Amino acid sequence: GQQVMQIPQYQHVQEGEDFTTYCNSSTTLSNIQWYKQRPGGHPVFLIQLVKSGEVKKQKRLTFQFGEAKKNSSLHITATQTTDVGTYFCAPSGGYQKVTFGTGTKLQVIP
Amino acid sequence: DVKVTQSSRYLVKRTGEKVFLECVQDMDHENMFWYRQDPGLGLRLIYFSYDVKMKEKGDIPEGYSVSREKKERFSLILESASTNQTSMYLCASSFPSLWTAKEIGRYGYTFGSGTRLTVV
């Protein structure tokens, strides 16, 4: 699978602050998926990005795929306590053997 | 509601035992996967299967084997459990390609709730 570096590993934010996690690859990615895992839960699919420069929004979450398709980011505006969890990026050459990033663990302080 | 079901949420086994972890999906997915998740190491792929009776090694297959006799069921086998196999095990399934997922309108992997295995 394709290897990616995900940063930061941990992030603590005050409720209401913004949060961003980044996913970087040394090689061009075909597509990238993002997942969220709540504490004690399992990863849940959030979104898939396929096109160069693609930007998708889900309420307060904004996902971007870089122009060169070597990086991606997830930005959360005005975090809430329900955003707590670990966010994983997962590049995929197709749909087989998706490799997950190490994840960014988000803590939101009320 | 579509789902992936893992047979046990918690398991405690003794060193040297043969352990079976079962996973069943009801989404007619061709692909099925077994991952283990450990703190600081993220999700690591053990084995995956893209069709009945087909299997491929993932990144950490040593000490494990798998079985896929039916499309909906994928079993992970620890031939002789060891303490370093204490972990959270996650099963997942997906369609075989982006295009199939797009046709059906369901993307990504669907994960089971996980089995926390402790080997003592």
PDB file of C-alpha atoms in Angstrom:
ATOM      1  CA  GLY A   1       0.000   0.000   0.000  1.00  0.00           C
ATOM      2  CA  GLN A   2       0.926   3.652  -0.377  1.00  0.00           C
ATOM      3  CA  GLN A   3       2.614   5.191   2.657  1.00  0.00           C
ATOM      4  CA  VAL A   4       1.533   8.504   4.109  1.00  0.00           C
ATOM      5  CA  MET A   5       2.627  10.726   6.951  1.00  0.00           C
ATOM      6  CA  GLN A   6      -0.180  12.220   8.995  1.00  0.00           C
ATOM      7  CA  ILE A   7       0.394  15.270  11.213  1.00  0.00           C
ATOM      8  CA  PRO A   8      -0.018  16.207  13.942  1.00  0.00           C
ATOM      9  CA  GLN A   9      -0.234  12.999  15.935  1.00  0.00           C
ATOM     10  CA  TYR A  10      -2.191  14.708  18.720  1.00  0.00           C
ATOM     11  CA  GLN A  11      -4.069  17.975  18.964  1.00  0.00           C
ATOM     12  CA  HIS A  12      -5.815  19.573  21.904  1.00  0.00           C
ATOM     13  CA  VAL A  13      -8.114  22.493  21.115  1.00  0.00           C
ATOM     14  CA  GLN A  14     -10.505  24.635  23.077  1.00  0.00           C
ATOM     15  CA  GLU A  15     -14.099  24.135  22.044  1.00  0.00           C
ATOM     16  CA  GLY A  16     -14.884  26.635  19.304  1.00  0.00           C
ATOM     17  CA  GLU A  17     -11.351  26.719  17.898  1.00  0.00           C
ATOM     18  CA  ASP A  18     -10.523  25.386  14.454  1.00  0.00           C
ATOM     19  CA  PHE A  19      -8.553  22.193  13.801  1.00  0.00           C
ATOM     20  CA  THR A  20      -6.620  20.896  10.811  1.00  0.00           C
ATOM     21  CA  THR A  21      -4.910  17.584  10.138  1.00  0.00           C
ATOM     22  CA  TYR A  22      -2.622  16.939   7.195  1.00  0.00           C
ATOM     23  CA  CYS A  23      -1.821  13.845   5.194  1.00  0.00           C
ATOM     24  CA  ASN A  24       1.348  13.852   3.063  1.00  0.00           C
ATOM     25  CA  SER A  25       2.698  11.370   0.561  1.00  0.00           C
ATOM     26  CA  SER A  26       5.953  11.232  -1.394  1.00  0.00           C
ATOM     27  CA  THR A  27       4.117   9.654  -4.318  1.00  0.00           C
ATOM     28  CA  THR A  28       1.054  10.646  -6.315  1.00  0.00           C
ATOM     29  CA  LEU A  29      -2.156   9.218  -4.919  1.00  0.00           C
ATOM     30  CA  SER A  30      -5.062   7.932  -6.983  1.00  0.00           C
ATOM     31  CA  ASN A  31      -7.600   8.840  -4.383  1.00  0.00           C
ATOM     32  CA  ILE A  32      -7.806   9.357  -0.652  1.00  0.00           C
ATOM     33  CA  GLN A  33     -10.399   8.519   1.941  1.00  0.00           C
ATOM     34  CA  TRP A  34     -10.927   9.999   5.402  1.00  0.00           C
ATOM     35  CA  TYR A  35     -12.263   8.158   8.443  1.00  0.00           C
ATOM     36  CA  LYS A  36     -13.193   9.118  11.992  1.00  0.00           C
ATOM     37  CA  GLN A  37     -12.864   6.810  14.978  1.00  0.00           C
ATOM     38  CA  ARG A  38     -14.577   7.837  18.188  1.00  0.00           C
ATOM     39  CA  PRO A  39     -12.984   6.709  21.480  1.00  0.00           C
ATOM     40  CA  GLY A  40     -13.833   3.039  21.978  1.00  0.00           C
ATOM     41  CA  GLY A  41     -15.371   2.837  18.519  1.00  0.00           C
ATOM     42  CA  HIS A  42     -14.397   1.709  15.067  1.00  0.00           C
ATOM     43  CA  PRO A  43     -13.374   3.793  12.030  1.00  0.00           C
ATOM     44  CA  VAL A  44     -16.278   5.280  10.119  1.00  0.00           C
ATOM     45  CA  PHE A  45     -15.958   6.432   6.535  1.00  0.00           C
ATOM     46  CA  LEU A  46     -16.328  10.200   6.083  1.00  0.00           C
ATOM     47  CA  ILE A  47     -15.470  11.042   2.484  1.00  0.00           C
ATOM     48  CA  GLN A  48     -13.494  10.163  -0.620  1.00  0.00           C
ATOM     49  CA  LEU A  49     -11.487  12.597  -2.765  1.00  0.00           C
ATOM     50  CA  VAL A  50     -10.497  11.672  -6.288  1.00  0.00           C
ATOM     51  CA  LYS A  51      -9.784  14.768  -8.355  1.00  0.00           C
ATOM     52  CA  SER A  52      -6.750  17.035  -8.223  1.00  0.00           C
ATOM     53  CA  GLY A  53      -7.534  20.168  -6.193  1.00  0.00           C
ATOM     54  CA  GLU A  54     -10.870  18.764  -5.047  1.00  0.00           C
ATOM     55  CA  VAL A  55     -12.591  20.432  -2.094  1.00  0.00           C
ATOM     56  CA  LYS A  56     -15.587  18.890  -0.358  1.00  0.00           C
ATOM     57  CA  LYS A  57     -17.550  20.090   2.631  1.00  0.00           C
ATOM     58  CA  GLN A  58     -19.628  18.289   5.205  1.00  0.00           C
ATOM     59  CA  LYS A  59     -21.149  20.895   7.515  1.00  0.00           C
ATOM     60  CA  ARG A  60     -18.159  22.163   9.564  1.00  0.00           C
ATOM     61  CA  LEU A  61     -15.688  19.745   7.948  1.00  0.00           C
ATOM     62  CA  THR A  62     -13.733  20.751   4.825  1.00  0.00           C
ATOM     63  CA  PHE A  63     -11.666  18.185   2.951  1.00  0.00           C
ATOM     64  CA  GLN A  64      -9.045  19.086   0.366  1.00  0.00           C
ATOM     65  CA  PHE A  65      -6.973  17.092  -2.093  1.00  0.00           C
ATOM     66  CA  GLY A  66      -3.792  18.792  -3.270  1.00  0.00           C
ATOM     67  CA  GLU A  67      -3.232  19.878  -6.834  1.00  0.00           C
ATOM     68  CA  ALA A  68      -0.398  17.379  -7.211  1.00  0.00           C
ATOM     69  CA  LYS A  69      -2.462  14.675  -5.450  1.00  0.00           C
ATOM     70  CA  LYS A  70       0.324  14.157  -2.933  1.00  0.00           C
ATOM     71  CA  ASN A  71      -1.366  15.659   0.086  1.00  0.00           C
ATOM     72  CA  SER A  72      -4.734  16.117   1.658  1.00  0.00           C
ATOM     73  CA  SER A  73      -6.183  17.942   4.633  1.00  0.00           C
ATOM     74  CA  LEU A  74      -9.206  17.908   6.886  1.00  0.00           C
ATOM     75  CA  HIS A  75     -10.235  21.190   8.504  1.00  0.00           C
ATOM     76  CA  ILE A  76     -12.883  21.451  11.209  1.00  0.00           C
ATOM     77  CA  THR A  77     -14.342  24.888  11.863  1.00  0.00           C
ATOM     78  CA  ALA A  78     -15.459  25.786  15.393  1.00  0.00           C
ATOM     79  CA  THR A  79     -14.832  22.403  17.000  1.00  0.00           C
ATOM     80  CA  GLN A  80     -17.411  20.816  19.260  1.00  0.00           C
ATOM     81  CA  THR A  81     -17.002  18.077  21.866  1.00  0.00           C
ATOM     82  CA  THR A  82     -18.666  15.688  19.419  1.00  0.00           C
ATOM     83  CA  ASP A  83     -15.629  16.083  17.142  1.00  0.00           C
ATOM     84  CA  VAL A  84     -13.418  14.209  19.624  1.00  0.00           C
ATOM     85  CA  GLY A  85     -11.758  11.152  18.114  1.00  0.00           C
ATOM     86  CA  THR A  86      -8.995  10.030  15.817  1.00  0.00           C
ATOM     87  CA  TYR A  87      -9.041  11.065  12.178  1.00  0.00           C
ATOM     88  CA  PHE A  88      -7.355   8.821   9.645  1.00  0.00           C
ATOM     89  CA  CYS A  89      -6.476   9.454   6.048  1.00  0.00           C
ATOM     90  CA  ALA A  90      -6.360   6.399   3.830  1.00  0.00           C
ATOM     91  CA  PRO A  91      -4.884   6.604   0.353  1.00  0.00           C
ATOM     92  CA  SER A  92      -5.974   3.964  -2.066  1.00  0.00           C
ATOM     93  CA  GLY A  93      -4.775   2.949  -5.479  1.00  0.00           C
ATOM     94  CA  GLY A  94      -8.140   1.436  -6.073  1.00  0.00           C
ATOM     95  CA  TYR A  95     -10.236  -0.167  -3.411  1.00  0.00           C
ATOM     96  CA  GLN A  96      -7.924  -2.948  -2.491  1.00  0.00           C
ATOM     97  CA  LYS A  97      -5.317  -2.858   0.251  1.00  0.00           C
ATOM     98  CA  VAL A  98      -6.039   0.627   1.536  1.00  0.00           C
ATOM     99  CA  THR A  99      -3.229   1.803   3.806  1.00  0.00           C
ATOM    100  CA  PHE A 100      -4.247   3.905   6.749  1.00  0.00           C
ATOM    101  CA  GLY A 101      -2.242   6.812   8.089  1.00  0.00           C
ATOM    102  CA  THR A 102      -1.281   6.764  11.757  1.00  0.00           C
ATOM    103  CA  GLY A 103      -4.091   9.170  12.528  1.00  0.00           C
ATOM    104  CA  THR A 104      -4.498  12.451  14.373  1.00  0.00           C
ATOM    105  CA  LYS A 105      -6.083  12.232  17.802  1.00  0.00           C
ATOM    106  CA  LEU A 106      -8.235  15.261  18.536  1.00  0.00           C
ATOM    107  CA  GLN A 107      -9.179  16.291  22.057  1.00  0.00           C
ATOM    108  CA  VAL A 108     -11.666  19.123  22.491  1.00  0.00           C
ATOM    109  CA  ILE A 109     -11.622  20.939  25.815  1.00  0.00           C
ATOM    110  CA  PRO A 110     -15.078  22.245  26.783  1.00  0.00           C
TER     111      PRO A 110
ATOM    112  CA  ASP B   1     -28.965  -1.027   8.138  1.00  0.00           C
ATOM    113  CA  VAL B   2     -25.925  -2.515   6.420  1.00  0.00           C
ATOM    114  CA  LYS B   3     -23.255  -3.868   8.697  1.00  0.00           C
ATOM    115  CA  VAL B   4     -20.168  -5.865   9.457  1.00  0.00           C
ATOM    116  CA  THR B   5     -20.501  -8.134  12.464  1.00  0.00           C
ATOM    117  CA  GLN B   6     -17.625  -9.535  14.485  1.00  0.00           C
ATOM    118  CA  SER B   7     -18.496 -12.532  16.604  1.00  0.00           C
ATOM    119  CA  SER B   8     -16.943 -11.384  19.872  1.00  0.00           C
ATOM    120  CA  ARG B   9     -16.326  -7.987  21.419  1.00  0.00           C
ATOM    121  CA  TYR B  10     -13.853  -9.298  24.014  1.00  0.00           C
ATOM    122  CA  LEU B  11     -11.828 -12.508  24.086  1.00  0.00           C
ATOM    123  CA  VAL B  12      -9.273 -13.858  26.532  1.00  0.00           C
ATOM    124  CA  LYS B  13      -7.156 -16.779  25.355  1.00  0.00           C
ATOM    125  CA  ARG B  14      -4.153 -18.652  26.645  1.00  0.00           C
ATOM    126  CA  THR B  15      -0.749 -18.707  24.982  1.00  0.00           C
ATOM    127  CA  GLY B  16      -0.541 -21.512  22.451  1.00  0.00           C
ATOM    128  CA  GLU B  17      -4.283 -21.765  21.863  1.00  0.00           C
ATOM    129  CA  LYS B  18      -5.722 -21.724  18.363  1.00  0.00           C
ATOM    130  CA  VAL B  19      -8.005 -18.704  18.061  1.00  0.00           C
ATOM    131  CA  PHE B  20     -10.728 -18.022  15.515  1.00  0.00           C
ATOM    132  CA  LEU B  21     -12.074 -14.522  14.930  1.00  0.00           C
ATOM    133  CA  GLU B  22     -15.178 -14.421  12.777  1.00  0.00           C
ATOM    134  CA  CYS B  23     -16.497 -11.613  10.612  1.00  0.00           C
ATOM    135  CA  VAL B  24     -19.737 -11.517   8.625  1.00  0.00           C
ATOM    136  CA  GLN B  25     -20.974  -8.768   6.307  1.00  0.00           C
ATOM    137  CA  ASP B  26     -24.393  -8.331   4.747  1.00  0.00           C
ATOM    138  CA  MET B  27     -23.500  -5.807   2.041  1.00  0.00           C
ATOM    139  CA  ASP B  28     -22.530  -8.230  -0.736  1.00  0.00           C
ATOM    140  CA  HIS B  29     -19.000  -6.772  -0.683  1.00  0.00           C
ATOM    141  CA  GLU B  30     -16.313  -8.623  -2.621  1.00  0.00           C
ATOM    142  CA  ASN B  31     -13.418  -7.295  -0.524  1.00  0.00           C
ATOM    143  CA  MET B  32     -12.871  -8.168   3.112  1.00  0.00           C
ATOM    144  CA  PHE B  33      -9.982  -7.214   5.390  1.00  0.00           C
ATOM    145  CA  TRP B  34      -8.484  -7.923   8.770  1.00  0.00           C
ATOM    146  CA  TYR B  35      -6.586  -5.174  10.584  1.00  0.00           C
ATOM    147  CA  ARG B  36      -5.062  -4.956  14.011  1.00  0.00           C
ATOM    148  CA  GLN B  37      -4.926  -1.681  15.880  1.00  0.00           C
ATOM    149  CA  ASP B  38      -2.342  -0.898  18.542  1.00  0.00           C
ATOM    150  CA  PRO B  39      -1.667   2.417  20.313  1.00  0.00           C
ATOM    151  CA  GLY B  40       0.804   4.513  18.347  1.00  0.00           C
ATOM    152  CA  LEU B  41       0.883   2.085  15.429  1.00  0.00           C
ATOM    153  CA  GLY B  42      -2.437   2.856  13.797  1.00  0.00           C
ATOM    154  CA  LEU B  43      -4.262   0.299  11.676  1.00  0.00           C
ATOM    155  CA  ARG B  44      -2.084  -2.417  10.189  1.00  0.00           C
ATOM    156  CA  LEU B  45      -3.344  -4.769   7.518  1.00  0.00           C
ATOM    157  CA  ILE B  46      -2.974  -8.476   8.299  1.00  0.00           C
ATOM    158  CA  TYR B  47      -4.744 -10.149   5.367  1.00  0.00           C
ATOM    159  CA  PHE B  48      -7.340  -9.301   2.800  1.00  0.00           C
ATOM    160  CA  SER B  49      -9.544 -11.203   0.394  1.00  0.00           C
ATOM    161  CA  TYR B  50     -11.034  -9.982  -2.857  1.00  0.00           C
ATOM    162  CA  ASP B  51     -13.100 -13.064  -3.613  1.00  0.00           C
ATOM    163  CA  VAL B  52     -14.226 -16.355  -2.146  1.00  0.00           C
ATOM    164  CA  LYS B  53     -11.270 -18.658  -1.451  1.00  0.00           C
ATOM    165  CA  MET B  54      -8.863 -15.865  -2.452  1.00  0.00           C
ATOM    166  CA  LYS B  55      -6.506 -14.254   0.034  1.00  0.00           C
ATOM    167  CA  GLU B  56      -3.569 -11.878  -0.012  1.00  0.00           C
ATOM    168  CA  LYS B  57      -1.027 -11.098   2.671  1.00  0.00           C
ATOM    169  CA  GLY B  58      -1.075  -7.663   4.128  1.00  0.00           C
ATOM    170  CA  ASP B  59       1.734  -5.916   5.949  1.00  0.00           C
ATOM    171  CA  ILE B  60       1.918  -8.146   9.040  1.00  0.00           C
ATOM    172  CA  PRO B  61       0.680 -11.676   8.158  1.00  0.00           C
ATOM    173  CA  GLU B  62       3.136 -13.622  10.326  1.00  0.00           C
ATOM    174  CA  GLY B  63       1.401 -15.775  12.917  1.00  0.00           C
ATOM    175  CA  TYR B  64      -1.989 -15.455  11.226  1.00  0.00           C
ATOM    176  CA  SER B  65      -3.975 -17.232   8.557  1.00  0.00           C
ATOM    177  CA  VAL B  66      -7.412 -16.578   7.063  1.00  0.00           C
ATOM    178  CA  SER B  67     -10.299 -18.438   5.539  1.00  0.00           C
ATOM    179  CA  ARG B  68     -12.992 -17.259   3.158  1.00  0.00           C
ATOM    180  CA  GLU B  69     -15.324 -20.098   2.190  1.00  0.00           C
ATOM    181  CA  LYS B  70     -18.352 -17.857   1.610  1.00  0.00           C
ATOM    182  CA  LYS B  71     -18.591 -14.336   0.257  1.00  0.00           C
ATOM    183  CA  GLU B  72     -20.083 -12.920   3.427  1.00  0.00           C
ATOM    184  CA  ARG B  73     -17.697 -14.508   5.927  1.00  0.00           C
ATOM    185  CA  PHE B  74     -13.987 -13.918   6.549  1.00  0.00           C
ATOM    186  CA  SER B  75     -12.219 -15.637   9.414  1.00  0.00           C
ATOM    187  CA  LEU B  76      -8.913 -14.745  11.010  1.00  0.00           C
ATOM    188  CA  ILE B  77      -7.008 -17.613  12.619  1.00  0.00           C
ATOM    189  CA  LEU B  78      -4.226 -17.337  15.142  1.00  0.00           C
ATOM    190  CA  GLU B  79      -2.555 -20.721  14.820  1.00  0.00           C
ATOM    191  CA  SER B  80      -0.809 -20.541  18.195  1.00  0.00           C
ATOM    192  CA  ALA B  81      -1.676 -17.407  20.102  1.00  0.00           C
ATOM    193  CA  SER B  82       1.148 -15.433  21.667  1.00  0.00           C
ATOM    194  CA  THR B  83       1.120 -12.488  24.063  1.00  0.00           C
ATOM    195  CA  ASN B  84       2.337 -10.114  21.335  1.00  0.00           C
ATOM    196  CA  GLN B  85      -0.917 -10.789  19.501  1.00  0.00           C
ATOM    197  CA  THR B  86      -2.868  -9.055  22.239  1.00  0.00           C
ATOM    198  CA  SER B  87      -4.587  -6.288  20.314  1.00  0.00           C
ATOM    199  CA  MET B  88      -7.789  -4.853  18.903  1.00  0.00           C
ATOM    200  CA  TYR B  89      -8.761  -6.705  15.727  1.00  0.00           C
ATOM    201  CA  LEU B  90     -10.945  -4.957  13.179  1.00  0.00           C
ATOM    202  CA  CYS B  91     -12.684  -6.523  10.214  1.00  0.00           C
ATOM    203  CA  ALA B  92     -13.755  -4.406   7.249  1.00  0.00           C
ATOM    204  CA  SER B  93     -15.382  -4.887   3.875  1.00  0.00           C
ATOM    205  CA  SER B  94     -15.732  -2.869   0.682  1.00  0.00           C
ATOM    206  CA  PHE B  95     -16.676  -3.014  -2.968  1.00  0.00           C
ATOM    207  CA  PRO B  96     -13.845  -4.038  -5.295  1.00  0.00           C
ATOM    208  CA  SER B  97     -13.430  -0.763  -7.116  1.00  0.00           C
ATOM    209  CA  LEU B  98     -14.169   2.936  -6.981  1.00  0.00           C
ATOM    210  CA  TRP B  99     -16.433   2.540  -9.983  1.00  0.00           C
ATOM    211  CA  THR B 100     -18.538  -0.177  -8.381  1.00  0.00           C
ATOM    212  CA  ALA B 101     -18.831   1.929  -5.249  1.00  0.00           C
ATOM    213  CA  LYS B 102     -19.910   4.887  -7.355  1.00  0.00           C
ATOM    214  CA  GLU B 103     -22.517   2.752  -9.146  1.00  0.00           C
ATOM    215  CA  ILE B 104     -23.976   1.577  -5.875  1.00  0.00           C
ATOM    216  CA  GLY B 105     -23.485   4.914  -4.147  1.00  0.00           C
ATOM    217  CA  ARG B 106     -21.662   3.489  -1.145  1.00  0.00           C
ATOM    218  CA  TYR B 107     -18.019   4.346  -0.733  1.00  0.00           C
ATOM    219  CA  GLY B 108     -15.200   3.373   1.545  1.00  0.00           C
ATOM    220  CA  TYR B 109     -14.682   0.596   3.998  1.00  0.00           C
ATOM    221  CA  THR B 110     -17.293  -0.515   6.485  1.00  0.00           C
ATOM    222  CA  PHE B 111     -15.774  -1.705   9.729  1.00  0.00           C
ATOM    223  CA  GLY B 112     -17.028  -4.064  12.362  1.00  0.00           C
ATOM    224  CA  SER B 113     -17.044  -3.039  16.022  1.00  0.00           C
ATOM    225  CA  GLY B 114     -13.804  -4.862  16.704  1.00  0.00           C
ATOM    226  CA  THR B 115     -12.645  -7.731  18.892  1.00  0.00           C
ATOM    227  CA  ARG B 116     -10.342  -6.927  21.767  1.00  0.00           C
ATOM    228  CA  LEU B 117      -8.191 -10.024  22.176  1.00  0.00           C
ATOM    229  CA  THR B 118      -6.058 -10.582  25.236  1.00  0.00           C
ATOM    230  CA  VAL B 119      -3.584 -13.473  25.214  1.00  0.00           C
ATOM    231  CA  VAL B 120      -2.383 -14.473  28.657  1.00  0.00           C
TER     232      VAL B 120
END
